Coordinates of C-alpha atoms and ligand atoms in Angstrom, one line a residue:
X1 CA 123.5 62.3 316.4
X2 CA 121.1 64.7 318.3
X3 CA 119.0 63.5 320.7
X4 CA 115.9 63.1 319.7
X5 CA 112.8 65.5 320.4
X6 CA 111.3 62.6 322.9
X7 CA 114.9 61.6 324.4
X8 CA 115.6 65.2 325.3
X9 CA 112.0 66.1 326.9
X10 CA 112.6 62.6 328.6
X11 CA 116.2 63.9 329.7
X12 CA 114.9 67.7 330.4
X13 CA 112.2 66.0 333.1
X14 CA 115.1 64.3 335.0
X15 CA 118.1 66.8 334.7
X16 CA 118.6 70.1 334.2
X17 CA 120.7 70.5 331.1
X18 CA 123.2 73.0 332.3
X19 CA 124.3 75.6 329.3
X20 CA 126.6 77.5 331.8
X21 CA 130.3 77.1 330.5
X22 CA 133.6 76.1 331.7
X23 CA 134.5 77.2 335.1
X24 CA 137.6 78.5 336.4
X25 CA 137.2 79.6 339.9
X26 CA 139.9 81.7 340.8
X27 CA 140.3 82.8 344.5
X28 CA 139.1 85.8 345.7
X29 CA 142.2 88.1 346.2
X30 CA 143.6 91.1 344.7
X31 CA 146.1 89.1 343.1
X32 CA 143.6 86.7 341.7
X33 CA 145.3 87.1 337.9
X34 CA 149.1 85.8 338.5
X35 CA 147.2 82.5 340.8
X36 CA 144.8 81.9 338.0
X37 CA 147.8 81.5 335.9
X38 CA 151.0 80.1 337.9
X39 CA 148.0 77.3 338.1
X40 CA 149.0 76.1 334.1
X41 CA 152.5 75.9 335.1
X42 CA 152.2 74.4 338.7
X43 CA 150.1 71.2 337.6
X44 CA 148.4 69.4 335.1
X45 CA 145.6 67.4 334.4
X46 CA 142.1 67.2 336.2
X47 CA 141.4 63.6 335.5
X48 CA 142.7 61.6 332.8
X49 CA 140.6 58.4 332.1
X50 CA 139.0 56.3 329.7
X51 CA 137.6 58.8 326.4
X52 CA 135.0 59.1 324.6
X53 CA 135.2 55.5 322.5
X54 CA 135.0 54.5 325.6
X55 CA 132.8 56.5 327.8
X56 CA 130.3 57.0 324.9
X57 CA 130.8 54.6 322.4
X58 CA 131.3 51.0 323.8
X59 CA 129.1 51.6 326.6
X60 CA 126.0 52.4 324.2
X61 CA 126.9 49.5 322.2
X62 CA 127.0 47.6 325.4
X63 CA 123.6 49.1 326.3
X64 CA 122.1 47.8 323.4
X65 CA 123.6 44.3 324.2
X66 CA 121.7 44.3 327.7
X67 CA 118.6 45.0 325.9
X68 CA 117.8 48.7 326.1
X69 CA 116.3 51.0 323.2
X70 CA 118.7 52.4 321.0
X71 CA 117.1 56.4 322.0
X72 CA 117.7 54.6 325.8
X73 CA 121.2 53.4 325.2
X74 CA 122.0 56.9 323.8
X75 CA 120.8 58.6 326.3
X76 CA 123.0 56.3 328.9
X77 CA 126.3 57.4 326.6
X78 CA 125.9 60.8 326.2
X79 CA 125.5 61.3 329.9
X80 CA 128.6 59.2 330.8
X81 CA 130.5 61.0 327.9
X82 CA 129.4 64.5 329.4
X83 CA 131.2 63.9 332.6
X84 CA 134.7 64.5 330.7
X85 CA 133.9 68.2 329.7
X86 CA 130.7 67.8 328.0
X87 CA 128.9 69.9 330.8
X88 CA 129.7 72.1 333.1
X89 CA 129.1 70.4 336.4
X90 CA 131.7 68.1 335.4
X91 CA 135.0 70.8 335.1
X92 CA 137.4 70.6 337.6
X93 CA 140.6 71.6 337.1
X94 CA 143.7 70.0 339.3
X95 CA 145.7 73.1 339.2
X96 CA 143.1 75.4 340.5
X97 CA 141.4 72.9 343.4
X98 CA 145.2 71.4 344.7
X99 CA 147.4 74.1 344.3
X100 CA 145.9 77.7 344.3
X101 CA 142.6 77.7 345.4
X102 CA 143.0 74.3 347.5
X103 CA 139.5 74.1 346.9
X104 CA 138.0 70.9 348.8
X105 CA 134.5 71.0 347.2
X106 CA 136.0 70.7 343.2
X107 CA 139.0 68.4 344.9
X108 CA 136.1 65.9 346.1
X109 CA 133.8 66.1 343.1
X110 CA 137.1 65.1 340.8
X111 CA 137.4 61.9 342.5
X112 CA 133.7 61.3 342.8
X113 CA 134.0 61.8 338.9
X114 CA 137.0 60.2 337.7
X115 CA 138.8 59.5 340.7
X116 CA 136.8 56.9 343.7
X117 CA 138.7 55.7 346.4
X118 CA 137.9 55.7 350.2
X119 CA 140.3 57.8 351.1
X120 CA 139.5 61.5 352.0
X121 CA 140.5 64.9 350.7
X122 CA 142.8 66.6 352.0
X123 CA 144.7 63.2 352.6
X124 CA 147.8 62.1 351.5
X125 CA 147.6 60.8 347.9
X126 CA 148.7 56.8 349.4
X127 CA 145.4 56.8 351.4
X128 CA 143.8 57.6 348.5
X129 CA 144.5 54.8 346.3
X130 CA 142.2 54.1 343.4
X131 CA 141.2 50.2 342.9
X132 CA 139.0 48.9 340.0
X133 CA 135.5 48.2 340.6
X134 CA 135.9 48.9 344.6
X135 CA 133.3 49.4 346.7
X136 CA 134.1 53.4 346.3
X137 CA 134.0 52.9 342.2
X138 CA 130.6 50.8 342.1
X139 CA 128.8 53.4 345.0
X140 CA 127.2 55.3 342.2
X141 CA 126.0 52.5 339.8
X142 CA 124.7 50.2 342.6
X143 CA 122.6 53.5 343.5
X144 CA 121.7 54.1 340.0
X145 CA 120.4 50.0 339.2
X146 CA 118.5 50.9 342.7
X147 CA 115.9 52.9 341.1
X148 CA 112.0 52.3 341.8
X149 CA 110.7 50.6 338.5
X150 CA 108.3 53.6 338.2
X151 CA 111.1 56.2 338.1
X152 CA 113.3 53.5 335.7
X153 CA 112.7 55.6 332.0
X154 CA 113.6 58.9 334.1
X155 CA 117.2 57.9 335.8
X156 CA 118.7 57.0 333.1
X157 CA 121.4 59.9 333.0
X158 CA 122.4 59.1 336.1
X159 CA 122.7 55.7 335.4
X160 CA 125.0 57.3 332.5
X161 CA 127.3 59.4 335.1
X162 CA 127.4 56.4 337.3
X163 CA 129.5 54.3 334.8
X164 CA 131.7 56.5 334.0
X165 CA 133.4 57.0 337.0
X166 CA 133.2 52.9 337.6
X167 CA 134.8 53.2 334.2
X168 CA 137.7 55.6 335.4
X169 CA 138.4 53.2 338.2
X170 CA 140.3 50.9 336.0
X171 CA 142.0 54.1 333.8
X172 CA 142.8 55.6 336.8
X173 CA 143.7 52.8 339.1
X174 CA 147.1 53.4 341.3
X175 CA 148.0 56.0 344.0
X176 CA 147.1 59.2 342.7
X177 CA 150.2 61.6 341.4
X178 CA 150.8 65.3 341.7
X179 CA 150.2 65.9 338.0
X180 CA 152.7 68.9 336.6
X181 CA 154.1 71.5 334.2
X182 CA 157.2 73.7 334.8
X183 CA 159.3 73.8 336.7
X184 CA 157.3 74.8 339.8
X185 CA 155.4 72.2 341.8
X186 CA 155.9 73.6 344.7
X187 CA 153.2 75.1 346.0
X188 CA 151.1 72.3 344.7
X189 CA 149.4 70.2 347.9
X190 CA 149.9 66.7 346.8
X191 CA 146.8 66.0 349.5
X192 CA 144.3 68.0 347.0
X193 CA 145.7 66.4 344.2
X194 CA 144.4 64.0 341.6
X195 CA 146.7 62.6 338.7
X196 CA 146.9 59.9 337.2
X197 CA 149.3 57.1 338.4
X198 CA 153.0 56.4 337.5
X199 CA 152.0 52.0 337.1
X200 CA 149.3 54.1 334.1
X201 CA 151.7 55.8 332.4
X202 CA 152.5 59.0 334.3
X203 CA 150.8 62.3 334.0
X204 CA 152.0 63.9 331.0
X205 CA 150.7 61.0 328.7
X206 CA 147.3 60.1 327.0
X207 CA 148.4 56.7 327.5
X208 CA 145.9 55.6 330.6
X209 CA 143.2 56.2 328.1
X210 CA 143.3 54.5 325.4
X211 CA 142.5 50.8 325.4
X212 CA 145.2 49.2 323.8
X213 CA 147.9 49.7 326.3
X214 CA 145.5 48.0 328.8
X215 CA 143.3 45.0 326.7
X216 CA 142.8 43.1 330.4
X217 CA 141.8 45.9 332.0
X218 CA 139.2 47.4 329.1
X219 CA 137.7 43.4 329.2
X220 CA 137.4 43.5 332.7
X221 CA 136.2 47.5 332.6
X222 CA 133.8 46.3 329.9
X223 CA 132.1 43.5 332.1
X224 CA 131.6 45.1 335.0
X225 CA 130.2 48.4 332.8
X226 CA 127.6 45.3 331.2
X227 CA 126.9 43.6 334.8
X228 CA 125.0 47.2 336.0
X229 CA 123.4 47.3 332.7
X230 CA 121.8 44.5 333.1
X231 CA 120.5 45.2 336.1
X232 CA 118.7 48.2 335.5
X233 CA 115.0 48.1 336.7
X234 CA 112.9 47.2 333.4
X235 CA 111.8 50.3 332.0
X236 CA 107.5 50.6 331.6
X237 CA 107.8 46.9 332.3
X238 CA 109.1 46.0 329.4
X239 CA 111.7 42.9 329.9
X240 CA 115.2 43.4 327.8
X241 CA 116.7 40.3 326.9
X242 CA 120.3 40.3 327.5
X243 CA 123.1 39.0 325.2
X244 CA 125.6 36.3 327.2
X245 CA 128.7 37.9 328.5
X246 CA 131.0 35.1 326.5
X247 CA 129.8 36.4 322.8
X248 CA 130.2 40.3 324.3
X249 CA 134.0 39.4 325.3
X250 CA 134.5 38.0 322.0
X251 CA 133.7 40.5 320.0
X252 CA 135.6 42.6 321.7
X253 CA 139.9 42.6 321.3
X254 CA 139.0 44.2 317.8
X255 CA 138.0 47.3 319.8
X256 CA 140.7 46.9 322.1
X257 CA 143.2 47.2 319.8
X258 CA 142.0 50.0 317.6
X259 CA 145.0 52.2 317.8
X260 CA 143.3 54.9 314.9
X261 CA 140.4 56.7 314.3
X262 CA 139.3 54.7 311.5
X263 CA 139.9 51.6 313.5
X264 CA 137.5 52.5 316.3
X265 CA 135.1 53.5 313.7
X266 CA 135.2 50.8 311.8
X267 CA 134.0 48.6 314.8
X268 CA 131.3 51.0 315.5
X269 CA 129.9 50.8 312.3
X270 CA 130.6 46.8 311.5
X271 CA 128.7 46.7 315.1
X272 CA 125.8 49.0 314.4
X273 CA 126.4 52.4 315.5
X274 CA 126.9 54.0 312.4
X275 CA 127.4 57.4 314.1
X276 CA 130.7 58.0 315.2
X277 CA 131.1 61.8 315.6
X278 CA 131.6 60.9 319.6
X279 CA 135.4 59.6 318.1
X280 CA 136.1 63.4 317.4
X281 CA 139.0 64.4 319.5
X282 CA 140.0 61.2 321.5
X283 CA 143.9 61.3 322.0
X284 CA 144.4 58.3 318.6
X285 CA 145.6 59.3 315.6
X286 CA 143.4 59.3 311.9
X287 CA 144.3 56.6 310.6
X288 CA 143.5 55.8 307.1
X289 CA 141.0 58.1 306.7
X290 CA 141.1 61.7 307.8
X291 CA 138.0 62.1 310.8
X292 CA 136.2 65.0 310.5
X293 CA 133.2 64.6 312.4
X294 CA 132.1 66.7 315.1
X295 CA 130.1 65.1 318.2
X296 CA 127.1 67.7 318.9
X297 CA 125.9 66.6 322.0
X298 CA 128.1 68.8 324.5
X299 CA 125.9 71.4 326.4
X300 CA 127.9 74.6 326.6
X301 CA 126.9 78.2 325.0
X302 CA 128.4 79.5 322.2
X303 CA 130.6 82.6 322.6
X304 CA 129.5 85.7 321.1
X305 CA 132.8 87.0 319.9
X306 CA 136.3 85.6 319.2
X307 CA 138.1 88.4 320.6
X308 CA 138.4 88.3 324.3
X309 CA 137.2 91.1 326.5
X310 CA 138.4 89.8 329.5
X311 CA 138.2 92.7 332.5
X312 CA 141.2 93.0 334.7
X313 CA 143.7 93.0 331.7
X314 CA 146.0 95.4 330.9
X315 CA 144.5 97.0 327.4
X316 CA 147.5 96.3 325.4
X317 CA 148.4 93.1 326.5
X318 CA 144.6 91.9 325.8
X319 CA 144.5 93.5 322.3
X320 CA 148.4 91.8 321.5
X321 CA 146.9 88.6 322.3
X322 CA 143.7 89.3 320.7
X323 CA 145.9 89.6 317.3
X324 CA 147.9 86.8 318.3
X325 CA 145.3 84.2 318.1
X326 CA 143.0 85.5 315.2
X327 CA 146.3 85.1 313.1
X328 CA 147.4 82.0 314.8
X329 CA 143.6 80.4 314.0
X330 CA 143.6 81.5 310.3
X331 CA 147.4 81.5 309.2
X332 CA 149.1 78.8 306.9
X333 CA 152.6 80.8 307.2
X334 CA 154.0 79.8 310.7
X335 CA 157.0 81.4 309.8
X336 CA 155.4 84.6 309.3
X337 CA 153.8 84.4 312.2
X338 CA 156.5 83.9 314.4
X339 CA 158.2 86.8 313.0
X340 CA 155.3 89.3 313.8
X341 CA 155.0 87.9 317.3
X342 CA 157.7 86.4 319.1
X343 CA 160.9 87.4 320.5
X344 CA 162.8 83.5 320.2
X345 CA 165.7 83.4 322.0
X346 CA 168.1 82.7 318.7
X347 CA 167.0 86.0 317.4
X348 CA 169.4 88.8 317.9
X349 CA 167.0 90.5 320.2
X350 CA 169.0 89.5 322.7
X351 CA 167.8 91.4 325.7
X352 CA 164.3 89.7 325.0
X353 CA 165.8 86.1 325.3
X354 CA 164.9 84.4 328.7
X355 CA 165.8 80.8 329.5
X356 CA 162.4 79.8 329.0
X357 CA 161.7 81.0 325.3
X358 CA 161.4 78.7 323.1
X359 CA 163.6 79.2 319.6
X360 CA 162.1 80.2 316.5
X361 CA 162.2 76.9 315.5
X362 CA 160.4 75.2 318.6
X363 CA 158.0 77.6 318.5
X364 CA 157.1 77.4 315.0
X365 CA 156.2 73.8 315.0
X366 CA 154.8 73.9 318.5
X367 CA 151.9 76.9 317.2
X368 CA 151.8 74.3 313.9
X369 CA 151.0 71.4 315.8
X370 CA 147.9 73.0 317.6
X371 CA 146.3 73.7 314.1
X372 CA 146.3 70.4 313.1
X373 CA 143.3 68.4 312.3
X374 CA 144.6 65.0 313.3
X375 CA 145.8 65.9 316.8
X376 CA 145.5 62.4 318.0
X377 CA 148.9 62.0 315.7
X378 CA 150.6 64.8 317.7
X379 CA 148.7 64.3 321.2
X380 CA 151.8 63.1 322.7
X381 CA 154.0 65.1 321.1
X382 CA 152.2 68.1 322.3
X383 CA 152.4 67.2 325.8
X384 CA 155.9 67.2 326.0
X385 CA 157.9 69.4 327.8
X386 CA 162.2 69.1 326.3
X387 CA 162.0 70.4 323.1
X388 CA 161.1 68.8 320.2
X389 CA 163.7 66.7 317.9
X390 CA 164.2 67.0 314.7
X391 CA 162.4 64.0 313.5
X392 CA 159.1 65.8 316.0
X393 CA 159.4 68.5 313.8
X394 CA 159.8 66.7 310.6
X395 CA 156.7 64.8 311.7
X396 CA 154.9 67.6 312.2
X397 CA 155.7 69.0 309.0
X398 CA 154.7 66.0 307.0
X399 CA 150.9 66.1 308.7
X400 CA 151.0 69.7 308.1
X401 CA 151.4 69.6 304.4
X402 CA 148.4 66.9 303.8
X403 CA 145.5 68.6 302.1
X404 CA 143.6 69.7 304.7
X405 CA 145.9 69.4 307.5
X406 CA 144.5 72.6 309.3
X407 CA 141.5 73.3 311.4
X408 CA 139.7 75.9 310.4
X409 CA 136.7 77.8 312.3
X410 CA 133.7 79.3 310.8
X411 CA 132.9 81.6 312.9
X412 CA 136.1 81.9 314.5
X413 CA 134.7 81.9 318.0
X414 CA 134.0 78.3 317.4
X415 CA 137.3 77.2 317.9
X416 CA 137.2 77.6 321.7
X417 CA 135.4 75.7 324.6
X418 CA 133.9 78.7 326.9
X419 CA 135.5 79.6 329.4
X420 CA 134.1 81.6 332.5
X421 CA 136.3 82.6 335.3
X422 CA 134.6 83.0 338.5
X423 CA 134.8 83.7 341.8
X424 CA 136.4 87.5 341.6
X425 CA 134.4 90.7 342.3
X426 CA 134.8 91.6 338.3
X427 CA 133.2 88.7 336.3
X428 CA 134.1 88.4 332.8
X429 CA 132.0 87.5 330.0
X430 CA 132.4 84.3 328.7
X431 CA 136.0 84.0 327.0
X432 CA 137.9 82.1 324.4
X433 CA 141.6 82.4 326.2
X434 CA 142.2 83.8 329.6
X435 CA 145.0 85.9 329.9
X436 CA 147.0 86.2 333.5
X437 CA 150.0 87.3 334.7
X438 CA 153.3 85.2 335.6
X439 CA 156.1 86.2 337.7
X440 CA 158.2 88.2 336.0
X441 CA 161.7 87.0 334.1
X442 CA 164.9 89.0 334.2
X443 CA 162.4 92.0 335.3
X444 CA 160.6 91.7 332.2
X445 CA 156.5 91.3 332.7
X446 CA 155.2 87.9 331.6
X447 CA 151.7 86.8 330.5
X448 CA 149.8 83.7 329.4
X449 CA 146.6 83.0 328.0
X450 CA 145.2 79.3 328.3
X451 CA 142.6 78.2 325.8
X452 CA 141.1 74.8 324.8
X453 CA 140.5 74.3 321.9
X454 CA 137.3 72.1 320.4
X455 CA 139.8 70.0 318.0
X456 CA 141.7 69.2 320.9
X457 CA 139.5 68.7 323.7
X458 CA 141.5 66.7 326.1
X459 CA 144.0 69.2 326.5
X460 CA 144.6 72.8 326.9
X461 CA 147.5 75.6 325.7
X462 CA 149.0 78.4 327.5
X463 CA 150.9 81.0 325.0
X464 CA 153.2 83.1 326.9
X465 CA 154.2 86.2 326.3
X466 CA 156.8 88.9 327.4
X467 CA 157.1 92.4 327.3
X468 CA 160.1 94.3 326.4
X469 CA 160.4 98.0 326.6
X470 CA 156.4 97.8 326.8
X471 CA 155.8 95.3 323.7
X472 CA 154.7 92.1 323.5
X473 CA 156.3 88.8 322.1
X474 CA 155.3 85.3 322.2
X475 CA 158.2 83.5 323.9
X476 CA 157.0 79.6 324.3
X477 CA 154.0 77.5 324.1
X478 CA 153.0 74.9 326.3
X479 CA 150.5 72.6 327.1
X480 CA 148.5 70.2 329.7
X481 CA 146.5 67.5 329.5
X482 CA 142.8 68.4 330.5
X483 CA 139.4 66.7 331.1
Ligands
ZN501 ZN1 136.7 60.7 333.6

């Protein structure tokens, strides 16, 4: 669903709609590439809340229950919805802000976002406890519902933005954690950080944001999301009429409990939102019915080109992973592929092998996994860092050989979300993986290039890659949750 012609002038006159793209702000030193990187294997995880059935769904259902206009109660979800990734003032990434660029500015607007507690940043992670629906979670709404009557139709994406963070406070509730991947937290600074907490689920899980683990808390998240509603100024006078809070809560365990695509959208539609592309890509499995919707309400540019031409990067290297992905994106023989481009370490190659190649195997059903449609069936899976068992990959293989099981991209440079690193004296253009250096392993040089891609938009992947004797091989894949 597209805002309408009339919602979006409304929108345009109180927000500028932002087309810039992702962000990655890289610090400003010569050595700007290996940073950028080590950042994917340092930490994890920007902010992990509530998602989209949430942020957009229920709270434009629950909109229209306090009264407002269905183009009004749209234009309320989209906005919340847009804070997770949807725009770019809303991307900050916990590996650049608390461990590389310990970057204050991004670190603070994460926990305004997602994050709201009193504490201050830098400050240890216990003084910055999050509390649902604390005076540092409400701050935005209570400013929002304080809007002159006059200005009431205008204010409504901010009244949007407000909730969602209000929303988070429940997901994201606890003392913040040092989110991570690797081996090497190290340099991380804990007092930067944002993560969610270990009472939520930890931060390699999807599990703080999705309602089911947490039915008290989504009631209580719900209510407190319907309270501000309701008192929103009347908009060109015009009085809503408010449904009771008893017949809302009722209706609502059925949402709660959803645990599949289909399940959340069934509840939609039985409740009167019949468009439920927002569902695309939250972190719940299919379900019954394969979901192949795509939400187009996002506000980032398309990329011109699939290949990358990302300055700063040795020629070779860019072109090997150039080739990598437009194979990876369009293959149905993983086996194949990992033959052409990796050096596993149960090959015979065995100068190639490092401790932290994957095998052939792994690796195999790890680049399969990323392909797949129904990624909310592999989320978890995908986030994990010991290898995969055999019944993983067995799993995997049984999604994969659905009809339709893989994504596929017309044109190819659809698959990405934008991304624009900034912040060195040689800009790129706008790029669908960025490639950066690691350390290097047994005194071979190492690579990685981190993408996101639009199926999976709660997450992002880092493909390594070694050189041996001056060529290239894919040696592991790995991943990290991302908002
Ligand atoms: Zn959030």
């Amino acid at each position: 669903m597209q805002c309408s012609a009339g919602a979006s002038t409304t929108l345009k006159g109180q927000y500028m709609w932002d087309e810039a793209p992702i962000v990655l702000r890289a610090n400003k030193t010569p050595s700007m590439r290996l940073l950028f990187v080590s950042v994917f294997f340092l930490a994890a995880s920007p902010a992990i809340a509530f998602e989209a059935d949430v942020h957009h769904g229920l709270t434009n259902w629950l909109a229209l229950q306090a009264g407002f206009e269905p183009e009004q109660a749209h234009i309320i979800a989209t906005f919340d919805e847009r804070v997770d990734s949807g725009d770019t003032p809303f991307i900050d990434v916990v590996g650049l802000y608390a461990c590389l660029a310990k970057d204050e500015i991004s670190a603070r607007r994460a926990g305004e976002h997602h994050f709201p507690s009193e504490g201050s940043i830098p400050g240890p992670p216990e003084t910055r406890e999050v509390v649902p629906n604390s005076r540092a979670a409400r701050k935005a709404a209570l400013e929002a519902i304080e809007v002159s009557p006059s200005q009431a139709q205008y204010r409504l994406s901010q009244l949007g933005e407000a909730l969602h963070v209000l929303q988070d406070s429940w997901a994201n509730q606890g003392i913040p954690t040092l989110p991570q991947l690797g081996e090497a937290t190290s340099t991380c600074d804990s007092s930067f950080a944002w993560g969610h907490s270990e009472m939520r689920g930890g931060p390699a899980s999807h599990r703080a944001d999705l309602t089911v683990y947490w039915p008290m808390d989504t009631v209580a998240m719900a209510q407190a999301t319907y309270e501000i509603l309701k008192q929103y100024p009347a908009i060109s006078d015009t009085r809503r009429s408010a449904r009771s809070w008893q017949e809302i809560r009722q209706e609502l365990d059925e949402f709660i409990n959803a645990s599949t695509k289909t399940e959340k959208a069934r509840w939609f539609v039985a409740h009167g939102i019949n468009d439920v592309s927002f569902l695309e890509g939250i972190s719940l499995p299919d379900g019954a019915e394969a979901f192949l919707q795509h939400w187009p309400d996002r506000k980032l540019p398309p990329l011109r080109s699939e290949k990358s031409s990302q300055h700063a990067v040795e020629p070779a290297l860019l072109e090997f992973y150039n080739r990598f992905f437009a194979s990876w994106l369009a293959t149905k023989d993983f086996t194949a592929l990992v033959k052409e481009f990796s050096a596993a370490a149960d090959t015979n190659e065995g100068t190639a092998a490092t401790a932290t190649s994957m095998t052939s195997q792994e690796l195999e059903s790890r680049l399969k996994l990323w392909r797949l449609n129904d990624h909310g069936s592999v989320a978890e899976i995908a986030l994990r860092r010991e290898p995969l068992t055999t019944e993983e990959r067995a799993s995997i293989d049984a999604i994969a050989n659905r009809p339709g099981a893989y994504v596929s991209y017309a044109p190819p440079s659809s698959a990405y979300f934008p991304l624009l690193p900034q912040g060195g004296h040689d800009v790129s253009p706008l790029l669908p993986f960025f490639v950066g250096e690691l350390a290097p392993a047994a005194g071979h040089p190492r690579a990685v290039a981190v993408t996101k891609f639009r199926h999976a938009p709660y997450d992002i992947v880092g493909v390594v890659a070694e050189a041996v004797d001056g060529r290239w091989r894919v040696t592991s894949v790995v991943s990290t949750v991302d908002h």
